[in-house]
PDB file of C-alpha atoms in Angstrom:
ATOM      1  CA  MET A   1       0.038  -0.173   0.123  1.00 42.00           C
ATOM      2  CA  SER A   2       1.323   3.383  -0.824  1.00 40.00           C
ATOM      3  CA  SER A   3       2.675   5.440   1.985  1.00 42.00           C
ATOM      4  CA  PHE A   4       1.935   8.888   0.308  1.00 42.00           C
ATOM      5  CA  PRO A   5      -0.714  10.613   2.300  1.00 46.00           C
ATOM      6  CA  SER A   6      -4.350  10.552   1.143  1.00 47.00           C
ATOM      7  CA  PRO A   7      -6.129  13.172  -0.741  1.00 48.00           C
ATOM      8  CA  ALA A   8      -7.985  13.829   2.361  1.00 47.00           C
ATOM      9  CA  ARG A   9      -5.066  14.312   4.368  1.00 49.00           C
ATOM     10  CA  VAL A  10      -3.125  16.554   2.044  1.00 50.00           C
ATOM     11  CA  SER A  11      -6.300  18.654   1.745  1.00 51.00           C
ATOM     12  CA  LEU A  12      -6.380  18.890   5.716  1.00 51.00           C
ATOM     13  CA  ILE A  13      -2.784  19.864   5.567  1.00 54.00           C
ATOM     14  CA  LEU A  14      -3.299  22.466   2.710  1.00 52.00           C
ATOM     15  CA  ARG A  15      -6.083  24.190   4.226  1.00 50.00           C
ATOM     16  CA  LEU A  16      -4.742  24.746   7.321  1.00 50.00           C
ATOM     17  CA  VAL A  17      -0.919  25.750   6.423  1.00 48.00           C
ATOM     18  CA  LEU A  18      -1.978  27.736   3.357  1.00 47.00           C
ATOM     19  CA  SER A  19      -5.309  29.480   4.758  1.00 45.00           C
ATOM     20  CA  SER A  20      -5.446  33.043   4.214  1.00 37.00           C
ATOM     21  CA  SER A  21      -7.111  33.868   7.379  1.00 42.00           C
ATOM     22  CA  PRO A  22      -5.382  36.669   9.220  1.00 42.00           C
ATOM     23  CA  PHE A  23      -5.122  34.234  11.956  1.00 40.00           C
ATOM     24  CA  THR A  24      -3.140  31.768  10.314  1.00 41.00           C
ATOM     25  CA  CYS A  25      -0.993  33.817   7.906  1.00 39.00           C
ATOM     26  CA  PHE A  26       2.653  32.950   8.419  1.00 41.00           C
ATOM     27  CA  ASP A  27       5.230  34.336   6.291  1.00 41.00           C
ATOM     28  CA  PHE A  28       5.870  31.979   3.267  1.00 41.00           C
ATOM     29  CA  ALA A  29       8.802  30.364   4.539  1.00 45.00           C
ATOM     30  CA  MET A  30       7.265  29.321   7.740  1.00 45.00           C
ATOM     31  CA  LYS A  31       4.147  27.804   5.715  1.00 45.00           C
ATOM     32  CA  LEU A  32       6.628  25.835   3.845  1.00 44.00           C
ATOM     33  CA  ASN A  33       8.675  24.606   6.646  1.00 52.00           C
ATOM     34  CA  LEU A  34       5.402  23.418   8.391  1.00 49.00           C
ATOM     35  CA  LEU A  35       4.218  21.902   5.057  1.00 48.00           C
ATOM     36  CA  LEU A  36       7.391  19.784   4.930  1.00 47.00           C
ATOM     37  CA  THR A  37       7.230  19.061   8.317  1.00 50.00           C
ATOM     38  CA  VAL A  38       3.507  17.467   8.349  1.00 46.00           C
ATOM     39  CA  LEU A  39       4.237  15.845   5.377  1.00 45.00           C
ATOM     40  CA  SER A  40       7.191  14.157   6.346  1.00 48.00           C
ATOM     41  CA  ALA A  41       5.281  13.108   9.561  1.00 43.00           C
ATOM     42  CA  SER A  42       2.771  11.833   7.415  1.00 42.00           C
ATOM     43  CA  LEU A  43       5.286   9.623   5.230  1.00 42.00           C
ATOM     44  CA  ALA A  44       6.559   8.402   8.568  1.00 43.00           C
ATOM     45  CA  VAL A  45       3.165   7.097   9.877  1.00 39.00           C
ATOM     46  CA  ALA A  46       2.733   5.390   6.362  1.00 37.00           C
ATOM     47  CA  ALA A  47      -0.056   2.910   7.300  1.00 38.00           C
ATOM     48  CA  PRO A  48      -3.748   4.559   6.980  1.00 37.00           C
ATOM     49  CA  ILE A  49      -5.068   5.800  10.400  1.00 35.00           C
ATOM     50  CA  SER A  50      -8.171   4.256  11.508  1.00 37.00           C
ATOM     51  CA  PRO A  51     -10.678   6.359  12.713  1.00 36.00           C
ATOM     52  CA  ARG A  52     -11.465   3.868  15.905  1.00 36.00           C
ATOM     53  CA  PRO A  53     -10.803   4.600  19.602  1.00 43.00           C
ATOM     54  CA  VAL A  54      -6.962   3.517  20.009  1.00 41.00           C
ATOM     55  CA  ALA A  55      -6.974   0.459  22.074  1.00 41.00           C
ATOM     56  CA  HIS A  56      -5.199   1.027  25.592  1.00 41.00           C
ATOM     57  CA  ASN A  57      -1.943  -0.799  25.008  1.00 37.00           C
ATOM     58  CA  GLU A  58      -1.846   0.316  21.373  1.00 44.00           C
ATOM     59  CA  LYS A  59      -1.955   4.083  22.170  1.00 45.00           C
ATOM     60  CA  ARG A  60       0.634   3.756  24.757  1.00 41.00           C
ATOM     61  CA  ASN A  61       3.180   2.816  22.390  1.00 46.00           C
ATOM     62  CA  THR A  62       2.238   5.729  20.129  1.00 49.00           C
ATOM     63  CA  PRO A  63       5.346   7.784  19.452  1.00 57.00           C
ATOM     64  CA  LEU A  64       3.958  11.175  20.875  1.00 56.00           C
ATOM     65  CA  ASN A  65       6.873  13.397  21.884  1.00 63.00           C
ATOM     66  CA  THR A  66       8.775  13.990  18.997  1.00 64.00           C
ATOM     67  CA  ILE A  67       6.179  14.569  16.584  1.00 54.00           C
ATOM     68  CA  LEU A  68       3.818  16.710  19.039  1.00 62.00           C
ATOM     69  CA  THR A  69       7.039  18.778  19.595  1.00 66.00           C
ATOM     70  CA  ILE A  70       7.794  19.497  15.980  1.00 57.00           C
ATOM     71  CA  ILE A  71       3.927  20.372  15.462  1.00 61.00           C
ATOM     72  CA  LEU A  72       3.851  22.701  18.713  1.00 66.00           C
ATOM     73  CA  ASN A  73       6.911  24.502  17.340  1.00 66.00           C
ATOM     74  CA  ASN A  74       4.919  25.593  14.698  1.00 63.00           C
ATOM     75  CA  LEU A  75       1.711  26.513  15.814  1.00 73.00           C
ATOM     76  CA  PRO A  76      -0.415  28.783  13.964  1.00 73.00           C
ATOM     77  CA  ALA A  77       0.126  32.571  14.985  1.00 73.00           C
ATOM     78  CA  VAL A  78      -3.416  32.782  16.439  1.00 80.00           C
ATOM     79  CA  ASN A  79      -4.306  36.033  17.940  1.00 83.00           C
ATOM     80  CA  GLY A  80      -7.912  36.643  18.135  1.00 86.00           C
ATOM     81  CA  ALA A  81     -11.196  35.959  20.055  1.00 90.00           C
ATOM     82  CA  ILE A  82     -12.035  32.434  20.614  1.00 90.00           C
ATOM     83  CA  GLU A  83     -15.051  32.488  18.416  1.00 87.00           C
ATOM     84  CA  ALA A  84     -12.701  33.972  15.641  1.00 88.00           C
ATOM     85  CA  VAL A  85     -10.092  31.209  15.841  1.00 87.00           C
ATOM     86  CA  GLU A  86     -11.783  28.033  17.226  1.00 86.00           C
ATOM     87  CA  SER A  87     -12.095  26.536  13.882  1.00 87.00           C
ATOM     88  CA  VAL A  88      -8.291  27.179  13.120  1.00 86.00           C
ATOM     89  CA  ILE A  89      -7.433  25.428  16.484  1.00 87.00           C
ATOM     90  CA  THR A  90      -9.665  22.531  16.010  1.00 89.00           C
ATOM     91  CA  ASP A  91      -8.273  21.996  12.509  1.00 87.00           C
ATOM     92  CA  PHE A  92      -4.629  22.091  13.924  1.00 86.00           C
ATOM     93  CA  GLN A  93      -5.635  19.327  16.495  1.00 88.00           C
ATOM     94  CA  ASN A  94      -7.412  17.181  13.982  1.00 87.00           C
ATOM     95  CA  LEU A  95      -4.079  17.371  11.777  1.00 83.00           C
ATOM     96  CA  ILE A  96      -2.068  16.209  14.456  1.00 81.00           C
ATOM     97  CA  SER A  97      -4.193  13.441  15.306  1.00 82.00           C
ATOM     98  CA  GLU A  98      -4.644  12.206  11.537  1.00 80.00           C
ATOM     99  CA  LEU A  99      -1.083  12.577  11.247  1.00 75.00           C
ATOM    100  CA  THR A 100       0.262  10.653  14.219  1.00 73.00           C
ATOM    101  CA  GLY A 101      -2.398   8.322  15.275  1.00 78.00           C
ATOM    102  CA  ILE A 102      -2.898  10.386  18.678  1.00 85.00           C
ATOM    103  CA  SER A 103      -6.242   9.466  19.960  1.00 90.00           C
ATOM    104  CA  ASP A 104      -8.399  12.184  20.935  1.00 94.00           C
ATOM    105  CA  THR A 105     -11.084  10.237  22.942  1.00 96.00           C
ATOM    106  CA  TYR A 106     -10.376   8.303  26.222  1.00 97.00           C
ATOM    107  CA  ASN A 107     -13.203   5.914  27.535  1.00 97.00           C
ATOM    108  CA  GLU A 108     -11.670   3.712  30.156  1.00 96.00           C
ATOM    109  CA  LEU A 109     -13.700   3.987  32.995  1.00 96.00           C
ATOM    110  CA  GLY A 110     -15.696   1.029  34.090  1.00 94.00           C
ATOM    111  CA  GLY A 111     -12.703  -1.302  33.474  1.00 94.00           C
ATOM    112  CA  ALA A 112     -10.430  -2.761  36.296  1.00 96.00           C
ATOM    113  CA  CYS A 113      -9.342  -0.541  38.943  1.00 98.00           C
ATOM    114  CA  THR A 114      -5.872   1.073  38.381  1.00 98.00           C
ATOM    115  CA  ASP A 115      -3.478   2.936  40.634  1.00 98.00           C
ATOM    116  CA  TYR A 116      -4.403   6.386  39.025  1.00 99.00           C
ATOM    117  CA  THR A 117      -7.669   7.465  37.401  1.00 98.00           C
ATOM    118  CA  VAL A 118      -7.693  10.674  35.489  1.00 99.00           C
ATOM    119  CA  ILE A 119     -11.104  12.185  34.434  1.00 99.00           C
ATOM    120  CA  TYR A 120     -10.356  15.021  32.001  1.00 99.00           C
ATOM    121  CA  ALA A 121     -12.189  17.893  30.523  1.00 99.00           C
ATOM    122  CA  ARG A 122     -11.261  18.987  27.231  1.00 98.00           C
ATOM    123  CA  GLY A 123     -11.100  22.578  25.948  1.00 97.00           C
ATOM    124  CA  THR A 124     -13.182  24.616  23.616  1.00 96.00           C
ATOM    125  CA  ASP A 125     -13.930  22.676  20.546  1.00 93.00           C
ATOM    126  CA  ASP A 126     -11.094  20.444  21.028  1.00 95.00           C
ATOM    127  CA  PRO A 127     -11.915  17.027  19.254  1.00 95.00           C
ATOM    128  CA  GLY A 128     -13.103  13.993  20.778  1.00 96.00           C
ATOM    129  CA  ASN A 129     -13.637  14.010  24.492  1.00 97.00           C
ATOM    130  CA  ALA A 130      -9.984  14.753  25.264  1.00 97.00           C
ATOM    131  CA  GLY A 131      -8.576  16.711  22.567  1.00 95.00           C
ATOM    132  CA  VAL A 132      -5.119  16.369  21.338  1.00 92.00           C
ATOM    133  CA  ILE A 133      -2.457  18.800  22.217  1.00 91.00           C
ATOM    134  CA  THR A 134      -2.708  19.209  26.117  1.00 95.00           C
ATOM    135  CA  GLY A 135      -4.577  15.972  27.513  1.00 96.00           C
ATOM    136  CA  PRO A 136      -2.854  13.350  25.730  1.00 93.00           C
ATOM    137  CA  PRO A 137       0.857  14.447  26.356  1.00 92.00           C
ATOM    138  CA  PHE A 138      -0.450  14.740  30.212  1.00 95.00           C
ATOM    139  CA  PHE A 139      -1.688  11.149  30.007  1.00 95.00           C
ATOM    140  CA  MET A 140       1.432   9.538  28.419  1.00 93.00           C
ATOM    141  CA  ALA A 141       3.741  11.488  30.756  1.00 93.00           C
ATOM    142  CA  LEU A 142       1.834   9.874  33.706  1.00 96.00           C
ATOM    143  CA  GLU A 143       2.299   6.464  32.112  1.00 94.00           C
ATOM    144  CA  ALA A 144       5.892   6.976  31.692  1.00 93.00           C
ATOM    145  CA  LEU A 145       6.377   7.382  35.341  1.00 95.00           C
ATOM    146  CA  VAL A 146       3.999   4.924  37.002  1.00 97.00           C
ATOM    147  CA  GLY A 147       3.383   2.554  33.813  1.00 95.00           C
ATOM    148  CA  SER A 148       0.793   2.476  31.509  1.00 93.00           C
ATOM    149  CA  SER A 149      -1.079  -0.307  33.116  1.00 96.00           C
ATOM    150  CA  LYS A 150      -1.607   1.448  35.937  1.00 97.00           C
ATOM    151  CA  VAL A 151      -3.500   4.423  34.801  1.00 98.00           C
ATOM    152  CA  THR A 152      -7.184   4.792  33.734  1.00 98.00           C
ATOM    153  CA  VAL A 153      -8.085   7.919  31.487  1.00 98.00           C
ATOM    154  CA  GLN A 154     -11.587   8.945  31.044  1.00 98.00           C
ATOM    155  CA  GLY A 155     -12.615  12.217  29.129  1.00 98.00           C
ATOM    156  CA  VAL A 156     -15.672  13.869  29.946  1.00 98.00           C
ATOM    157  CA  ASN A 157     -18.596  12.913  27.751  1.00 98.00           C
ATOM    158  CA  ASN A 158     -22.095  14.682  27.202  1.00 97.00           C
ATOM    159  CA  TYR A 159     -20.150  17.930  27.326  1.00 98.00           C
ATOM    160  CA  ALA A 160     -20.661  20.500  24.381  1.00 94.00           C
ATOM    161  CA  ALA A 161     -17.169  22.611  24.905  1.00 96.00           C
ATOM    162  CA  SER A 162     -18.791  25.336  22.726  1.00 95.00           C
ATOM    163  CA  VAL A 163     -17.842  28.784  22.757  1.00 96.00           C
ATOM    164  CA  ALA A 164     -21.274  29.625  24.466  1.00 95.00           C
ATOM    165  CA  THR A 165     -20.494  27.388  27.094  1.00 96.00           C
ATOM    166  CA  PHE A 166     -17.040  29.055  27.805  1.00 96.00           C
ATOM    167  CA  LEU A 167     -18.407  32.397  27.768  1.00 95.00           C
ATOM    168  CA  ALA A 168     -21.081  31.450  29.937  1.00 95.00           C
ATOM    169  CA  GLY A 169     -18.503  30.082  32.637  1.00 96.00           C
ATOM    170  CA  GLY A 170     -18.460  26.470  31.644  1.00 97.00           C
ATOM    171  CA  ASP A 171     -20.825  23.974  30.200  1.00 97.00           C
ATOM    172  CA  PRO A 172     -23.549  22.950  32.918  1.00 98.00           C
ATOM    173  CA  VAL A 173     -24.214  19.582  31.423  1.00 98.00           C
ATOM    174  CA  GLY A 174     -20.412  18.715  31.044  1.00 98.00           C
ATOM    175  CA  SER A 175     -19.757  19.807  34.605  1.00 98.00           C
ATOM    176  CA  ALA A 176     -22.932  17.577  35.860  1.00 98.00           C
ATOM    177  CA  SER A 177     -21.543  14.856  33.638  1.00 98.00           C
ATOM    178  CA  MET A 178     -17.736  15.208  34.912  1.00 99.00           C
ATOM    179  CA  ALA A 179     -19.089  15.094  38.896  1.00 98.00           C
ATOM    180  CA  SER A 180     -20.827  11.827  37.573  1.00 98.00           C
ATOM    181  CA  GLU A 181     -17.830  10.306  36.394  1.00 98.00           C
ATOM    182  CA  ILE A 182     -16.057  11.251  39.538  1.00 98.00           C
ATOM    183  CA  GLU A 183     -18.733   9.598  41.584  1.00 98.00           C
ATOM    184  CA  ALA A 184     -18.679   6.347  39.616  1.00 97.00           C
ATOM    185  CA  ALA A 185     -14.777   6.071  40.113  1.00 98.00           C
ATOM    186  CA  TYR A 186     -15.160   6.719  43.819  1.00 98.00           C
ATOM    187  CA  ALA A 187     -17.896   3.894  44.221  1.00 97.00           C
ATOM    188  CA  ALA A 188     -16.147   1.311  41.884  1.00 97.00           C
ATOM    189  CA  CYS A 189     -12.466   1.985  42.698  1.00 98.00           C
ATOM    190  CA  PRO A 190     -12.306   3.968  46.094  1.00 97.00           C
ATOM    191  CA  ASN A 191      -8.594   2.828  46.550  1.00 97.00           C
ATOM    192  CA  THR A 192      -7.706   4.885  43.124  1.00 98.00           C
ATOM    193  CA  ASN A 193      -5.640   8.139  42.865  1.00 98.00           C
ATOM    194  CA  LEU A 194      -8.228  10.108  41.359  1.00 99.00           C
ATOM    195  CA  VAL A 195      -7.206  12.973  39.190  1.00 99.00           C
ATOM    196  CA  ALA A 196      -9.450  15.885  38.179  1.00 99.00           C
ATOM    197  CA  SER A 197      -7.928  17.751  35.361  1.00 99.00           C
ATOM    198  CA  GLY A 198      -8.874  20.169  32.509  1.00 98.00           C
ATOM    199  CA  TYR A 199      -7.778  22.508  29.919  1.00 99.00           C
ATOM    200  CA  SER A 200      -9.287  25.933  29.072  1.00 98.00           C
ATOM    201  CA  GLN A 201     -12.851  25.713  29.416  1.00 98.00           C
ATOM    202  CA  GLY A 202     -12.134  22.079  30.965  1.00 98.00           C
ATOM    203  CA  GLY A 203     -10.761  24.124  33.883  1.00 98.00           C
ATOM    204  CA  GLN A 204     -14.137  25.918  34.525  1.00 98.00           C
ATOM    205  CA  VAL A 205     -16.120  22.537  34.065  1.00 98.00           C
ATOM    206  CA  VAL A 206     -13.589  20.817  36.932  1.00 98.00           C
ATOM    207  CA  HIS A 207     -14.269  23.917  39.033  1.00 98.00           C
ATOM    208  CA  ASN A 208     -18.166  23.521  38.532  1.00 98.00           C
ATOM    209  CA  ALA A 209     -17.973  19.652  38.972  1.00 98.00           C
ATOM    210  CA  LEU A 210     -16.278  19.612  42.089  1.00 98.00           C
ATOM    211  CA  ALA A 211     -18.427  22.334  43.646  1.00 97.00           C
ATOM    212  CA  LEU A 212     -21.423  19.759  42.986  1.00 98.00           C
ATOM    213  CA  LEU A 213     -19.915  17.127  44.534  1.00 98.00           C
ATOM    214  CA  PRO A 214     -20.387  15.997  48.301  1.00 97.00           C
ATOM    215  CA  ALA A 215     -17.348  17.284  50.553  1.00 97.00           C
ATOM    216  CA  ALA A 216     -16.307  13.896  51.269  1.00 96.00           C
ATOM    217  CA  THR A 217     -16.044  12.852  47.379  1.00 98.00           C
ATOM    218  CA  VAL A 218     -13.769  16.130  46.997  1.00 98.00           C
ATOM    219  CA  LYS A 219     -11.607  15.379  49.900  1.00 96.00           C
ATOM    220  CA  TRP A 220     -10.904  11.886  48.171  1.00 97.00           C
ATOM    221  CA  ILE A 221      -9.558  13.201  45.293  1.00 98.00           C
ATOM    222  CA  SER A 222      -6.015  12.977  45.181  1.00 98.00           C
ATOM    223  CA  SER A 223      -5.164  15.782  43.279  1.00 98.00           C
ATOM    224  CA  VAL A 224      -6.695  18.425  40.635  1.00 99.00           C
ATOM    225  CA  VAL A 225      -4.561  19.619  37.597  1.00 99.00           C
ATOM    226  CA  ILE A 226      -6.100  22.419  35.220  1.00 99.00           C
ATOM    227  CA  PHE A 227      -3.890  24.070  32.077  1.00 98.00           C
ATOM    228  CA  GLY A 228      -4.957  27.615  31.076  1.00 97.00           C
ATOM    229  CA  ASP A 229      -7.723  27.780  33.839  1.00 98.00           C
ATOM    230  CA  PRO A 230     -10.230  30.489  33.090  1.00 97.00           C
ATOM    231  CA  ASP A 231     -11.073  30.514  36.739  1.00 96.00           C
ATOM    232  CA  ASP A 232      -7.219  30.990  37.925  1.00 94.00           C
ATOM    233  CA  GLY A 233      -7.288  31.815  41.266  1.00 91.00           C
ATOM    234  CA  GLN A 234     -10.735  30.871  42.422  1.00 94.00           C
ATOM    235  CA  ALA A 235     -10.590  28.368  45.164  1.00 94.00           C
ATOM    236  CA  ILE A 236     -12.098  24.958  44.714  1.00 93.00           C
ATOM    237  CA  PRO A 237     -14.310  24.342  48.006  1.00 91.00           C
ATOM    238  CA  ASN A 238     -13.551  21.625  49.997  1.00 94.00           C
ATOM    239  CA  MET A 239     -10.098  20.942  48.196  1.00 96.00           C
ATOM    240  CA  ASP A 240      -6.739  21.179  49.872  1.00 95.00           C
ATOM    241  CA  ALA A 241      -5.171  23.994  47.901  1.00 96.00           C
ATOM    242  CA  SER A 242      -1.917  21.877  48.316  1.00 97.00           C
ATOM    243  CA  LYS A 243      -3.346  19.174  46.275  1.00 98.00           C
ATOM    244  CA  VAL A 244      -4.040  21.740  43.173  1.00 98.00           C
ATOM    245  CA  ASP A 245      -1.990  22.407  40.503  1.00 98.00           C
ATOM    246  CA  THR A 246      -2.876  25.329  38.165  1.00 98.00           C
ATOM    247  CA  ILE A 247      -0.504  25.838  35.286  1.00 98.00           C
ATOM    248  CA  CYS A 248      -1.007  29.345  33.621  1.00 98.00           C
ATOM    249  CA  HIS A 249       1.606  30.488  31.110  1.00 97.00           C
ATOM    250  CA  THR A 250       2.447  34.445  31.198  1.00 96.00           C
ATOM    251  CA  GLY A 251       0.723  35.844  28.615  1.00 95.00           C
ATOM    252  CA  ASP A 252      -2.192  33.637  28.490  1.00 96.00           C
ATOM    253  CA  ASN A 253      -5.137  35.859  27.959  1.00 96.00           C
ATOM    254  CA  ILE A 254      -7.640  33.143  28.879  1.00 97.00           C
ATOM    255  CA  CYS A 255      -5.932  32.781  32.571  1.00 97.00           C
ATOM    256  CA  GLU A 256      -6.668  36.577  32.824  1.00 95.00           C
ATOM    257  CA  ALA A 257     -10.588  36.043  32.402  1.00 93.00           C
ATOM    258  CA  GLY A 258     -10.156  36.911  28.731  1.00 95.00           C
ATOM    259  CA  ASP A 259     -11.289  35.643  25.423  1.00 94.00           C
ATOM    260  CA  ILE A 260      -8.296  36.014  23.393  1.00 93.00           C
ATOM    261  CA  ILE A 261      -6.683  33.156  22.131  1.00 93.00           C
ATOM    262  CA  LEU A 262      -2.567  33.572  21.856  1.00 92.00           C
ATOM    263  CA  PRO A 263       0.015  31.037  21.217  1.00 90.00           C
ATOM    264  CA  ALA A 264       0.875  30.981  25.021  1.00 92.00           C
ATOM    265  CA  HIS A 265      -2.541  29.033  25.359  1.00 94.00           C
ATOM    266  CA  LEU A 266      -1.648  26.213  22.997  1.00 92.00           C
ATOM    267  CA  THR A 267       1.371  25.160  24.650  1.00 91.00           C
ATOM    268  CA  TYR A 268       0.390  23.493  27.600  1.00 94.00           C
ATOM    269  CA  GLY A 269       1.730  20.009  26.613  1.00 91.00           C
ATOM    270  CA  GLU A 270       5.143  21.137  27.239  1.00 90.00           C
ATOM    271  CA  ASN A 271       4.331  21.088  31.049  1.00 94.00           C
ATOM    272  CA  ALA A 272       2.875  17.595  30.753  1.00 94.00           C
ATOM    273  CA  ALA A 273       5.936  16.018  32.598  1.00 93.00           C
ATOM    274  CA  ALA A 274       5.602  18.555  35.609  1.00 96.00           C
ATOM    275  CA  ALA A 275       2.114  17.998  35.810  1.00 98.00           C
ATOM    276  CA  ALA A 276       2.445  14.312  35.991  1.00 97.00           C
ATOM    277  CA  ALA A 277       5.364  14.550  38.635  1.00 98.00           C
ATOM    278  CA  PHE A 278       2.640  16.644  40.614  1.00 98.00           C
ATOM    279  CA  VAL A 279       0.286  13.945  40.393  1.00 99.00           C
ATOM    280  CA  VAL A 280       2.371  11.341  41.421  1.00 98.00           C
ATOM    281  CA  ALA A 281       3.859  13.354  44.179  1.00 98.00           C
ATOM    282  CA  HIS A 282       0.103  13.455  45.806  1.00 97.00           C
ATOM    283  CA  ALA A 283      -0.656   9.980  45.353  1.00 96.00           C
ATOM    284  CA  SER A 284      -1.566   8.003  48.169  1.00 90.00           C
ATOM    285  CA  THR A 285      -0.629   4.385  46.689  1.00 66.00           C
TER     286      THR A 285
END
């Protein structure tokens, strides 16, 4: 079978890289560099990528970090209100997923109990139930520290993650869904180290979800990790502040209660290792 990218893949690459949108308008040299980079990555993953969710052991072996670093170094130079740039960011994440095979969907809750359970809320308009550029690097970093067989990952389902719900303070349905998933983990696996995590609007969802939970359930949670938190600085009721890791980059307008997306908001994958180390440091088993 030919290893050359499919027409659909090439179309996606060209649409993103050569876009005339003011939010993705690189100079020609940068565009050409990115095009060559992603085409090379595509040739490196010659087999067609199946749209099905990646199996637990299969996704753990995805060579994520090198490819993701290359892509992050060529992020679109976004600088605009979230409603204006959302499609660019979604396309970019879909491109990464398509080229590398990184899964954007994780539904592992309900299986055998593991030492760690991560309930994760994606950012606005991120694909799947976990996105690509922030959640998966974090999951992989945690697995690298403790072993993939010891980690369960569940993306929040029934969560629209729309611009409208972001502007309203976080999707209420998604917040209730996250609370329900945490309760399910508490009931089924009381000895797991539960990590409540989210990115961007997912941070709002974490705050909202934990506010819906009984105090005893919140106190049971081992750690909270939020990337690019719109509610930065707001305490979580019944949660020990020392167990909360809020990661906000300098210059990230979303962390300043704004609605402007800048490159600083798209690079939290770089903090994956530190976030994973925080989780392990606060584990009870």
